[in-house]
Coordinates of C-alpha atoms and ligand atoms in Angstrom, one line a residue:
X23 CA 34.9 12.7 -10.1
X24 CA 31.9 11.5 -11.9
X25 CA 28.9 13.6 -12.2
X26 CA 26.4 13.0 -9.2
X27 CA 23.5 14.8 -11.4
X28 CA 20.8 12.6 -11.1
X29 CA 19.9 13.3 -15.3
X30 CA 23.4 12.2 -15.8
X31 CA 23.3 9.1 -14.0
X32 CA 19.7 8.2 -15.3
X33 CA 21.4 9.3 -19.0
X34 CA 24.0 6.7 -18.7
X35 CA 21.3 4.0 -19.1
X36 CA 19.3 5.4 -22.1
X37 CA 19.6 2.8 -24.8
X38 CA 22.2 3.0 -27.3
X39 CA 19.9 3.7 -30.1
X40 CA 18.1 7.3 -29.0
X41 CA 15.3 6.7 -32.0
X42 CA 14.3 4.0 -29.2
X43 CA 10.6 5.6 -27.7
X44 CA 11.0 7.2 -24.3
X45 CA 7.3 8.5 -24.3
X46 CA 4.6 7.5 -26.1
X47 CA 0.9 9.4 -25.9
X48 CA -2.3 8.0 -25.9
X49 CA -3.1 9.7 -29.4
X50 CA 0.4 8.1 -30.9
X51 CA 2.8 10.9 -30.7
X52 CA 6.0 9.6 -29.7
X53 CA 9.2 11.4 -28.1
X54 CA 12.5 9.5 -28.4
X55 CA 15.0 9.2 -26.1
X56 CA 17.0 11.9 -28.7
X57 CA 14.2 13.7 -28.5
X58 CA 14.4 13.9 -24.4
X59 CA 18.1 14.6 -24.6
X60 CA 17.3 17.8 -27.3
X61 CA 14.3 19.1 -25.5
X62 CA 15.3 19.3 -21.9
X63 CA 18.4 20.8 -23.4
X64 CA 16.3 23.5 -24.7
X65 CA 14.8 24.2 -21.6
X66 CA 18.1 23.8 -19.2
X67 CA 19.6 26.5 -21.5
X68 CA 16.5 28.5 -21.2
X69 CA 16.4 28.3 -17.5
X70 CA 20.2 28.9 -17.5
X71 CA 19.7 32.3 -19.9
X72 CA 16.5 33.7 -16.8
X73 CA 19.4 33.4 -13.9
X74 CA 18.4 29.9 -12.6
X75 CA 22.0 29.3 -11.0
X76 CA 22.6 25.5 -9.1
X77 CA 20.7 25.5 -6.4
X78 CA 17.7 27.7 -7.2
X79 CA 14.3 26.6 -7.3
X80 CA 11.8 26.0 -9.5
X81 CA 8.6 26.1 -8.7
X82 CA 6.2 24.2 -11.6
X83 CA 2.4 23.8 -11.3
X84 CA 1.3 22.5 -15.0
X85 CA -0.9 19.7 -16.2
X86 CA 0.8 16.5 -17.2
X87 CA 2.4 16.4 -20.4
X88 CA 5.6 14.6 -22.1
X89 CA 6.8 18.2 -21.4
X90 CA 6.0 18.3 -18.3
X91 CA 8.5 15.4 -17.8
X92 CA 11.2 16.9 -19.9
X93 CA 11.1 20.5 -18.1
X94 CA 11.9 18.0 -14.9
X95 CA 14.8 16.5 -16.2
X96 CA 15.8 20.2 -17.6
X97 CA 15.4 21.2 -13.9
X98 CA 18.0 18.6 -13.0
X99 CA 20.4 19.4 -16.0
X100 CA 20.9 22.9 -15.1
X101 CA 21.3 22.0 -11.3
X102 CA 18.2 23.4 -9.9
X103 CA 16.0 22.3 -7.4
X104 CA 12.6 20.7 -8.9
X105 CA 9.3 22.0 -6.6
X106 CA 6.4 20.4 -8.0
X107 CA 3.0 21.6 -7.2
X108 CA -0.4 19.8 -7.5
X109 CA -2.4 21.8 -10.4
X110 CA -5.6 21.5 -7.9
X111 CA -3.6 23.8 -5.4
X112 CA -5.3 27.5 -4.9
X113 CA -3.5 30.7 -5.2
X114 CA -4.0 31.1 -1.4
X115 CA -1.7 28.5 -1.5
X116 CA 0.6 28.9 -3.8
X117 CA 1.7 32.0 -2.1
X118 CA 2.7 29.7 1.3
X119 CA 5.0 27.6 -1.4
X120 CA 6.2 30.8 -3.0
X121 CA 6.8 32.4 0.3
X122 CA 8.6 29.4 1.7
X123 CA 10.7 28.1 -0.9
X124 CA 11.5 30.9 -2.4
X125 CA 11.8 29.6 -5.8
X126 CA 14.2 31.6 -8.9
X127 CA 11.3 30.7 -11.1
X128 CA 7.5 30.0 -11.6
X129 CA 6.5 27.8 -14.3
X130 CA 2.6 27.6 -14.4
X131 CA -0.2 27.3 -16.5
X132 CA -1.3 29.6 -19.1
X133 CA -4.2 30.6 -18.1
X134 CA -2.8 30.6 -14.0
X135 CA -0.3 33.7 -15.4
X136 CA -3.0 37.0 -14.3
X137 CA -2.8 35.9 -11.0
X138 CA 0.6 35.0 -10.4
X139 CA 2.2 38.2 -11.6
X140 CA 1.7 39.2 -8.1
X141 CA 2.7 36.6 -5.8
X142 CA 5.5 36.3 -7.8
X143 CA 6.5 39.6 -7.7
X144 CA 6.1 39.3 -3.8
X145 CA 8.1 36.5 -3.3
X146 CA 11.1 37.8 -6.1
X147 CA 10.3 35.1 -8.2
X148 CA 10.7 37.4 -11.3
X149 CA 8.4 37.0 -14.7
X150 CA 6.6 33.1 -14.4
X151 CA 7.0 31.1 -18.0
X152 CA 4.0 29.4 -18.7
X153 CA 3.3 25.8 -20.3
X154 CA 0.5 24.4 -21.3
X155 CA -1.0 21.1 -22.2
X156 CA -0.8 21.2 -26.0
X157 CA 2.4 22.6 -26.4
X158 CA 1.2 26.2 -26.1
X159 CA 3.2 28.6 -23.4
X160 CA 6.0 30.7 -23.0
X161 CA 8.4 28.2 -22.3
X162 CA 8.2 26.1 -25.3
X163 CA 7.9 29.3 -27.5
X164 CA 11.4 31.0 -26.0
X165 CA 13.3 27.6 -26.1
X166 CA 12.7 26.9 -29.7
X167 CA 15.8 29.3 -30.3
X168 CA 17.8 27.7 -27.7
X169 CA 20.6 25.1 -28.6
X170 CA 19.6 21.1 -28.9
X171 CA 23.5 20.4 -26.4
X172 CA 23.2 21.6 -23.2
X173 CA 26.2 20.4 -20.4
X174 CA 24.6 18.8 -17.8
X175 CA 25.4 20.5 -14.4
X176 CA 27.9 19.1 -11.8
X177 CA 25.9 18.5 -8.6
X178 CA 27.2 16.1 -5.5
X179 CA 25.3 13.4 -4.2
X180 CA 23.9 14.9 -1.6
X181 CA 23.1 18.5 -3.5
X182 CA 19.4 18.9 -3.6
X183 CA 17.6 17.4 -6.4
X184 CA 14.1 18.1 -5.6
X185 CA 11.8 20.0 -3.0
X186 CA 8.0 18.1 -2.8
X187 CA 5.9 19.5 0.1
X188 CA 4.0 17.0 2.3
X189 CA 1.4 18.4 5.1
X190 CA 1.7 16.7 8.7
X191 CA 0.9 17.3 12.3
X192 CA 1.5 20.9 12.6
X193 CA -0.5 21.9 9.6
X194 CA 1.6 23.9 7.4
X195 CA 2.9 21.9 4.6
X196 CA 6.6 21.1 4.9
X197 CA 9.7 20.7 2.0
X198 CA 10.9 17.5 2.2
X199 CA 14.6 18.2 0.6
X200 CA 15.4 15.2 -2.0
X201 CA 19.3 14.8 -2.8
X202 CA 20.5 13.2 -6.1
X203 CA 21.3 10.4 -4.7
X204 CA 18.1 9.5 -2.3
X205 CA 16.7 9.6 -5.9
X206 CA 18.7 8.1 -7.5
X207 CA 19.4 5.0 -5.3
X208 CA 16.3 4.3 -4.9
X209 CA 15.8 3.9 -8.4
X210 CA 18.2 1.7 -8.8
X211 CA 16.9 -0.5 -5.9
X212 CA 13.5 -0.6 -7.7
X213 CA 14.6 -1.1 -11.0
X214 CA 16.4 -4.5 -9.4
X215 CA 13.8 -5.4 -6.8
X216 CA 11.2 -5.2 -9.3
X217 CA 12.9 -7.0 -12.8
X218 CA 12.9 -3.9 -15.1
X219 CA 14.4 -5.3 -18.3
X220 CA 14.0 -5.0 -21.9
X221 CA 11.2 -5.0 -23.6
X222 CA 9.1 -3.6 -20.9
X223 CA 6.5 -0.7 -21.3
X224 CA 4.9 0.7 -18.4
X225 CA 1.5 2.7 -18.6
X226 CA 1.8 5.8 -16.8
X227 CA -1.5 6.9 -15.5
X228 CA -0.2 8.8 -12.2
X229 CA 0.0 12.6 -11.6
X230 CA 4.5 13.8 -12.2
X231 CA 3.9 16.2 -8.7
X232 CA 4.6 13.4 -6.3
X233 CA 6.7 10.7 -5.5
X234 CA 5.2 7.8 -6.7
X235 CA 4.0 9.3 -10.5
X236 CA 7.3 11.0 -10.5
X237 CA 10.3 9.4 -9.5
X238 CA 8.7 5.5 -8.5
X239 CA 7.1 5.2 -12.2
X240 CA 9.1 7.8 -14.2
X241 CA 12.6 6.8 -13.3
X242 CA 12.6 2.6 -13.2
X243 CA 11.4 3.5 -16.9
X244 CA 14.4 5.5 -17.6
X245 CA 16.9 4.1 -15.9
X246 CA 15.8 0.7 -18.1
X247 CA 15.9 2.9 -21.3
X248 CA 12.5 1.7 -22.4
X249 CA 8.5 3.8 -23.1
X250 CA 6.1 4.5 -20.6
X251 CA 2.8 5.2 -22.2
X252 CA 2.0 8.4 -20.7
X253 CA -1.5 9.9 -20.1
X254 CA -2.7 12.8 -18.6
X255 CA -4.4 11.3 -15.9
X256 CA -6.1 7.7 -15.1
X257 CA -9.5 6.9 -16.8
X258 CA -10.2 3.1 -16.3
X259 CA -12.1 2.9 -19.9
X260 CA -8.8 4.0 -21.3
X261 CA -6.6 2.0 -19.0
X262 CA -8.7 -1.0 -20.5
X263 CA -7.5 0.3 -23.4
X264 CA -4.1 0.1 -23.2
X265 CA -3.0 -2.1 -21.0
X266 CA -2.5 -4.8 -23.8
X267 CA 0.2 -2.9 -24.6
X268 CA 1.7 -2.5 -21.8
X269 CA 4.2 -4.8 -18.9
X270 CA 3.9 -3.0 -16.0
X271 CA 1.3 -0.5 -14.3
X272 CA 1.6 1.4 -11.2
X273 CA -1.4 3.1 -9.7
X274 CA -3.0 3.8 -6.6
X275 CA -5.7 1.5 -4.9
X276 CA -8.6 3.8 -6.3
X277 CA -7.2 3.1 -9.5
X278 CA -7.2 -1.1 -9.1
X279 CA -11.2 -0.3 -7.4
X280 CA -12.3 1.6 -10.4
X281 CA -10.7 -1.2 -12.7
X282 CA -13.1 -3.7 -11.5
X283 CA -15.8 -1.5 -11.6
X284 CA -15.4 -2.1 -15.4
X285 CA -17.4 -4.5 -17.3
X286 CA -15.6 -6.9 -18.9
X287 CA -12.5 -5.7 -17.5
X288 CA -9.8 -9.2 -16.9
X289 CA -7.6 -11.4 -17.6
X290 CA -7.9 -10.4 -21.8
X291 CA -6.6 -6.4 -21.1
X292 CA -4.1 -8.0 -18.6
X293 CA -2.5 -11.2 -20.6
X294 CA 1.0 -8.8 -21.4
X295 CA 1.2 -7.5 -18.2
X296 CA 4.2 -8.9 -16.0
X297 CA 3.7 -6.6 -13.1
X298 CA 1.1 -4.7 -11.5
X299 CA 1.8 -2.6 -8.1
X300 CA -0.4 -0.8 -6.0
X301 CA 1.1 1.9 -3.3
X302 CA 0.3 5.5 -1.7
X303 CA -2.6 4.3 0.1
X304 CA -3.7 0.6 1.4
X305 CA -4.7 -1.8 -0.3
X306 CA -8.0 -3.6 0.9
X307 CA -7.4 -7.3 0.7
X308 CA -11.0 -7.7 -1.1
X309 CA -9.7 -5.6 -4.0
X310 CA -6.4 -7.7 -3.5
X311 CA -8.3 -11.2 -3.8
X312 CA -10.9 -10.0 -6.2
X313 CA -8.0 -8.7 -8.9
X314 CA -6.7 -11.8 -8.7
X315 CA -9.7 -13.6 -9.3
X316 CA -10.9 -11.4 -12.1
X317 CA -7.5 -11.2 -13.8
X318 CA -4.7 -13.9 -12.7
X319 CA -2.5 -11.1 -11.0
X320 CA -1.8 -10.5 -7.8
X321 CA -1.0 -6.7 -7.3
X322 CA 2.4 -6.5 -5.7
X323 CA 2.2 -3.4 -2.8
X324 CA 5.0 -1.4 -1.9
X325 CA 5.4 1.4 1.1
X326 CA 6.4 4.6 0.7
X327 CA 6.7 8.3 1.7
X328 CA 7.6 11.5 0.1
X329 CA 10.4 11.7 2.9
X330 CA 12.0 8.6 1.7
X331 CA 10.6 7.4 -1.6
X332 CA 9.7 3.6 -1.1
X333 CA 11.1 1.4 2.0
X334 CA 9.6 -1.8 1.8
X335 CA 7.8 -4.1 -1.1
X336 CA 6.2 -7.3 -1.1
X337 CA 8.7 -9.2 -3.5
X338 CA 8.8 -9.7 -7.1
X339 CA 9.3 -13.7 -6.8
X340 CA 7.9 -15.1 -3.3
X341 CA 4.6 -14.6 -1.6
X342 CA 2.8 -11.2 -2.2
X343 CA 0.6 -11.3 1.3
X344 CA -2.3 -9.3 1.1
X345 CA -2.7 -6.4 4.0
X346 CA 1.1 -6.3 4.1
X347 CA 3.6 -4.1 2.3
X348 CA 6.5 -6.8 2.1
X349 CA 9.9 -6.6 3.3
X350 CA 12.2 -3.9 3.3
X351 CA 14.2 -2.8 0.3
X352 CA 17.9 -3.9 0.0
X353 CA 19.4 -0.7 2.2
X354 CA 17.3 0.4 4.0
X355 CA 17.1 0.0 7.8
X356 CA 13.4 -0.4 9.4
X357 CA 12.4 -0.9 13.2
X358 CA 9.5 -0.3 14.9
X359 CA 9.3 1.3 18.5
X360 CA 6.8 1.6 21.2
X361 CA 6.4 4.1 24.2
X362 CA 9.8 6.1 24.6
X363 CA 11.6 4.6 21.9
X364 CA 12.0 0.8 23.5
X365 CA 12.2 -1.6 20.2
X366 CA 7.9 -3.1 19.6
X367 CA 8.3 -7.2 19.8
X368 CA 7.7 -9.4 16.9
X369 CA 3.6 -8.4 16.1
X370 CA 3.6 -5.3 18.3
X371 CA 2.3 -2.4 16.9
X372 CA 4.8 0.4 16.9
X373 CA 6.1 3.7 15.0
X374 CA 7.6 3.3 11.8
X375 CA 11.5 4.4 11.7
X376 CA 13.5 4.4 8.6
X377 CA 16.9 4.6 7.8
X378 CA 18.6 4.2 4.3
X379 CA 20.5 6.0 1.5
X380 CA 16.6 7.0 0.3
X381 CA 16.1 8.7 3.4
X382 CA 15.5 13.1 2.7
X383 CA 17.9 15.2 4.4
X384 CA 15.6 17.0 5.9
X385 CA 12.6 19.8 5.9
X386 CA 13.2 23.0 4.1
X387 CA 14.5 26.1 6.1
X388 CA 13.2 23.9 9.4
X389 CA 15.9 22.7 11.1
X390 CA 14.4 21.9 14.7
X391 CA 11.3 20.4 12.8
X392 CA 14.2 18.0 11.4
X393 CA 16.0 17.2 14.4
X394 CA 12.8 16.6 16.2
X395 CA 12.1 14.2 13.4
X396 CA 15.4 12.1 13.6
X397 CA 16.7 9.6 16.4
X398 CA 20.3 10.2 17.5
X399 CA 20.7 7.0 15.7
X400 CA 19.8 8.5 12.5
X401 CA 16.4 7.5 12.0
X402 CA 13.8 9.4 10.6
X403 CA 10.3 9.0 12.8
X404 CA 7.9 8.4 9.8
X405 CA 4.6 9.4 11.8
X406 CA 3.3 5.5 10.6
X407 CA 2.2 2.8 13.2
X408 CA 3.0 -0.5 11.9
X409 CA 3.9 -4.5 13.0
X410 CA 6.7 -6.5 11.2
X411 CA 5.8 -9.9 11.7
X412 CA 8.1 -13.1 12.6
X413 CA 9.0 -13.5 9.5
X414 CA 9.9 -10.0 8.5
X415 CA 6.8 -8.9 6.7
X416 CA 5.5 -5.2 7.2
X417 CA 1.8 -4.5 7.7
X418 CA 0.9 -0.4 8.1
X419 CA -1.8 0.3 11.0
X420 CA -2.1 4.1 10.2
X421 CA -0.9 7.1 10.6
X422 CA 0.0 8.2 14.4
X423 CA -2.0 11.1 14.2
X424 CA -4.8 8.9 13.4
X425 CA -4.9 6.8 16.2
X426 CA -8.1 7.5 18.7
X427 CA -7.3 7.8 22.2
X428 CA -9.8 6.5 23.7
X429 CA -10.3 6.5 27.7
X430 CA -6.8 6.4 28.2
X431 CA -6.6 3.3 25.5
X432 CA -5.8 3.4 22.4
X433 CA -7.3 1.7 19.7
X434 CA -5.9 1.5 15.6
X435 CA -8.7 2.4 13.2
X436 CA -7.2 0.1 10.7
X437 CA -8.5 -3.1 13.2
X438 CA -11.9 -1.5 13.4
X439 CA -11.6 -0.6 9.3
X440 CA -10.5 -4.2 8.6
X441 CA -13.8 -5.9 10.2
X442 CA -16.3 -3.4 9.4
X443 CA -15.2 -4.1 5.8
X444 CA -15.9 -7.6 5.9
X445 CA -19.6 -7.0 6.7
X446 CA -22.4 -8.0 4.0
X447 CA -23.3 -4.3 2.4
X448 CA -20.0 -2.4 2.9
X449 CA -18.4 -1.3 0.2
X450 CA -15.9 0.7 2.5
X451 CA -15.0 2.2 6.2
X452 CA -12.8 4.5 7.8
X453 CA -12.7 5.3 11.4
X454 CA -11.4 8.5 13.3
X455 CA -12.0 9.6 16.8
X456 CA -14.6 12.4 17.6
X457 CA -14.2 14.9 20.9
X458 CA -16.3 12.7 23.9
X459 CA -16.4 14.4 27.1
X460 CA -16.0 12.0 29.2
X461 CA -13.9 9.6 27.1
X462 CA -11.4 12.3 25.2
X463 CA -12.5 10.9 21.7
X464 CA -14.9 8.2 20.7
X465 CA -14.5 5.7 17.8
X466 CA -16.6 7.0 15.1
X467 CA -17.2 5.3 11.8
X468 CA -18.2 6.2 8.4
X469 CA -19.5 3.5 6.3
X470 CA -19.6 3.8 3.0
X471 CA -22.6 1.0 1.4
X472 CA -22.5 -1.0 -1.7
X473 CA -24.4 0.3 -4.3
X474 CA -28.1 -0.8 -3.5
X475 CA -27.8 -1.6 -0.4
X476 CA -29.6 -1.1 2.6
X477 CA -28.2 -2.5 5.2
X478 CA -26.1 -2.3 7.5
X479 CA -27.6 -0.2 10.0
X480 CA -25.8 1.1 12.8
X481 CA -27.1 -0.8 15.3
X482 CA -25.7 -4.1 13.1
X483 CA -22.5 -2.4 12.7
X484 CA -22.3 -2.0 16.3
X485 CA -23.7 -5.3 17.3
X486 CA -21.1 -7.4 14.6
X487 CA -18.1 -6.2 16.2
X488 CA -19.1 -6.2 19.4
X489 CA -18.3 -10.2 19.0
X490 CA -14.9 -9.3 18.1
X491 CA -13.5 -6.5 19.9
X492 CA -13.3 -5.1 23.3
X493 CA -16.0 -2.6 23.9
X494 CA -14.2 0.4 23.9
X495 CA -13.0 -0.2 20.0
X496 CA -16.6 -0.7 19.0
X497 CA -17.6 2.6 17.3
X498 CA -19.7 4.7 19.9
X499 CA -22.0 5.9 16.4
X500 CA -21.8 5.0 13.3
X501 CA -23.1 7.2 10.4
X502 CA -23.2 6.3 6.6
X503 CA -21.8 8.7 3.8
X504 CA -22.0 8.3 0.0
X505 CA -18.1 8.6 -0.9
X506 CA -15.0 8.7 1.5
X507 CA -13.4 12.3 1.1
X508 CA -10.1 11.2 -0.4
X509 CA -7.3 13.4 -2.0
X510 CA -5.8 12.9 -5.8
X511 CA -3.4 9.8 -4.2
X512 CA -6.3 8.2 -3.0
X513 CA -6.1 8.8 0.9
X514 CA -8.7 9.0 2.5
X515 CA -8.5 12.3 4.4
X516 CA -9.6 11.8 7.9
X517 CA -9.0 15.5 9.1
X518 CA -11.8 16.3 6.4
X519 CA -13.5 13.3 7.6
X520 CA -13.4 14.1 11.4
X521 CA -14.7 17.5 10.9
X522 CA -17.8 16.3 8.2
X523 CA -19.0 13.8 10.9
X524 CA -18.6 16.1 13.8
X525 CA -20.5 18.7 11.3
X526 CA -23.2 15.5 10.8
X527 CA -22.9 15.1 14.5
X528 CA -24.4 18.5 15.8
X529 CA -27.4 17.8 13.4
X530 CA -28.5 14.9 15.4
X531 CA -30.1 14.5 19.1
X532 CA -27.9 14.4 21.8
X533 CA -24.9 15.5 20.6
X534 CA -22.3 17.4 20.8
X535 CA -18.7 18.6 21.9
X536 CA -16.5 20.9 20.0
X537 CA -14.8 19.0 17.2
X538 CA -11.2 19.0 16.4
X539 CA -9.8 21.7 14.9
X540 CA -8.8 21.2 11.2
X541 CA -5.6 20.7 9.9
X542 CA -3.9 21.5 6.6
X543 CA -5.7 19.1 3.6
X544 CA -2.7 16.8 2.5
X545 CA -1.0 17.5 -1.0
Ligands
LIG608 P1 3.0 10.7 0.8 O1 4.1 11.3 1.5 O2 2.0 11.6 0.2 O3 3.6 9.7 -0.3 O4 2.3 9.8 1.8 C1 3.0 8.8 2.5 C2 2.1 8.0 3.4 O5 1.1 7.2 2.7 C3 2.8 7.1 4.3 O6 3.4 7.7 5.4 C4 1.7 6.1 4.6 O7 0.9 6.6 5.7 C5 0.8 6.1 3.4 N1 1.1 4.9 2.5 C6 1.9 4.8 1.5 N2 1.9 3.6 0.9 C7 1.1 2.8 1.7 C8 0.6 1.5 1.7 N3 1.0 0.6 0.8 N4 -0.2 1.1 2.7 C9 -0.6 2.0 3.6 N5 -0.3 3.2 3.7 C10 0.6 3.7 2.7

């Protein structure tokens, strides 16, 4: 039986010469592919030698690095499942993921070791290793005696590769459990779907603690044996940079927004690249149009989830339609359904439900949550409202939970979104529903104005759509903020959102019901 482990799988396609760059940093250093191979056998062996058995967790909550990387694929090697945690995260809430997934091991920063002694201790954790940025830490001092060979573990296809957390309706963040082969699958549909070949070089400006920066950028670049310039974190000056040596970028939307913010940023930094794709968050079709204009491209946008890595993607040859997220991906099943699970027509908005070899096999040590989550058919219930149009194009409305209920009707703040955008002064919208007492919720908007500008008011905001929609989308008030509270993947957080405006709310005549209670800030 061939080994399922997902490092084993992704090894099998490293290039023939390992002098070949795997990582490159912005200041020059480079790690080959031999270098990989040695390193993260130096860790494996090291996590092997502190009683990580297959199976175990690890918990890590580092900066990126190239070594952040490799102590992933250790993970993998020595069969253990990889928890990665966003640096920004709290020790408040560390302790939830320490509590919950009980992880063998804690690999943190240096300076985070005084206060995780205890919640480590707590949660039987044992003694936390510690890396930091410039290779300085425990773990890269005790592996330096540990061998450069290390066997890479046995694991099935559907052992657990990876645990990520993703926060949702009820709150408390949940473990979405990742198998080898959800991983590994949907690398290999990528890597096709999206022409990885030789010669490429992708600049990697994502975070490694979820999905996209992770497994979407980090393993099409393995598993096609090439470099990824990898930087700690996205800067557009240095993305300018660099792009002329690169063939392929991944970033968020905010990333593509700040890109044109850049003087002189175009088609010069961009001539080498092949591919540029934009996911995690939607892309507004003005930066669409206005990335083409300024630079030739047009972005290609993908869908995705931390459940079930990426389902759909506007296609690689063929039309890239702005405000859609393409097709779905060779294996995986999408449909959309209405009320009580009847199928949504052609153009009929409708929940998202996905079903596929990428699809997670479920949420950590939360079995009803998971069967609650799944159709008898085997579909998972992705929480997203979308429309696949005649001609099998997907276009995302928003998350369920977003939708305002308005009266009994309900109305998709993506529609209202879409046409405040379009108004002379907006820069950018998002709309969530405040407590009304006679209406449930009313449509609220927060308009974010182009630099300079003075106008809209809300009285034009109102008035403008009023021509377009049906009264009872039209935004009840309308208030304007400076910046849209959005988390590191560039969502906009409307649970932060709805409680700011109902906060703004109270401040101003004739107001107010109780607003919403908050929910868990997303990862
Ligand atoms: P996460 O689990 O953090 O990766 O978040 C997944 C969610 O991000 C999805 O369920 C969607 O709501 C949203 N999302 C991801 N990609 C897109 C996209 N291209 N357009 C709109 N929403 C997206």
């Amino acid at each position: 039986m061939t080994n399922a482990n997902l490092y084993a799988l992704l090894e099998a396609h490293f290039p023939a010469d390992l002098t070949a760059a795997c990582l490159e940093t912005p200041d020059g250093a480079v790690w080959t592919y031999a270098d990989i191979e040695a390193e993260s056998a130096r860790y494996a062996s090291l996590l092997a030698e502190r009683g990580v058995a297959p199976g175990d967790r690890v918990a890590v909550q580092v900066e990126k690095s190239p070594r952040a990387l490799i102590l992933y694929l250790a993970c993998l090697r020595a069969g253990a499942v990889y928890l990665p945690l966003n640096p920004a995260y709290p020790e408040r809430e560390l302790e939830y993921f320490l509590g919950d997934a009980a992880p063998r091991l804690v690999v943190a920063r240096p300076e985070s070791l005084n206060g995780l002694s205890g919640p480590c201790e707590r949660h039987g954790a044992g003694e936390p290793l510690t890396l930091g940025a410039h290779a300085d830490g425990t773990l890269v001092e005790a592996s330096r005696a540990m061998p450069n060979r290390f066997d890479t573990v046995e694991r099935r296809s559907d052992d657990l590769a990876a645990l990520l957390y993703t926060s949702g309706t009820t709150g408390q963040p949940k473990g979405a459990m990742l198998t080898h082969a959800n991983l590994f699958s949907n690398a290999q549909v990528l890597h096709a779907a999206w022409g990885f070949h030789e010669g490429d070089v992708l600049l990697h400006m994502l975070p490694i603690f979820h999905t996209h920066g992770l497994f979407v950028a980090c393993h099409t670049s393995l598993l096609n044996g090439s470099p990824m310039i990898f930087c700690p974190r996205f800067d557009a000056a240095e993305a300018c940079r660099l792009l002329p040596r690169a063939t392929v970028f991944m970033g968020v939307p905010t990333f593509y927004v700040r890109l044109l913010r850049e003087a002189g940023f175009g088609e010069k930094q961009c001539a080498g690249v092949r591919l540029f794709v934009s996911g995690s968050a939607p892309l507004l079709e003005q930066t669409f149009e206005e990335f083409r204009e300024r630079t030739g491209h047009t972005i290609l946008e993908r869908y995705g989830m931390t459940e079930c890595g990426m389902s759909t993607s506007n296609p690689l040859d063929g039309e890239r339609r702005a405000g859609t997220v393409g097709l779905p991906l060779p294996g995986v099943d999408l449909r959309t359904t209405g009320d009580g699970g009847a199928p949504a027509g052609p153009g009929e908005v409708g929940e998202i439900e996905l079903r596929g070899p990428n699809v997670f096999s479920g949420y950590w040590r939360m079995p009803e949550k998971t069967a609650e989550e799944f159709t008898d058919d085997g579909y998972f219930r992705s929480g997203d409202l979308g429309r696949i149009g005649e001609d099998g194009y997907v276009a995302i409305v928003g998350r369920g939970k977003d939708l305002v209920i308005t009266g009994g009707l309900n109305v998709y703040p993506k529609e209202v979104e879409l046409l405040i955008d379009k108004l002379d002064g907006v820069a950018e919208s998002a709309v969530v529903g405040l407590p009304h007492p006679d209406f449930g919720e009313q449509v609220t908007a927060a308009v974010v104005r182009e630099p300079e500008a003075t106008e809209p008011s809300e009285q034009s905001v109102i008035d403008a759509l009023k021509r377009d929609l049906a009264g009872y989308k039209v935004p009840k008030q309308v208030f304007f903020v400076d910046l849209l509270p959005r988390n590191s993947m560039g969502k906009v957080q409307k649970s932060v959102l709805r409680e700011q405006l109902a906060r703004q709310r109270t401040r101003e005549p004739g107001s107010p019901p109780t607003p919403r209670a908050a929910t868990a800030p997303d990862p």
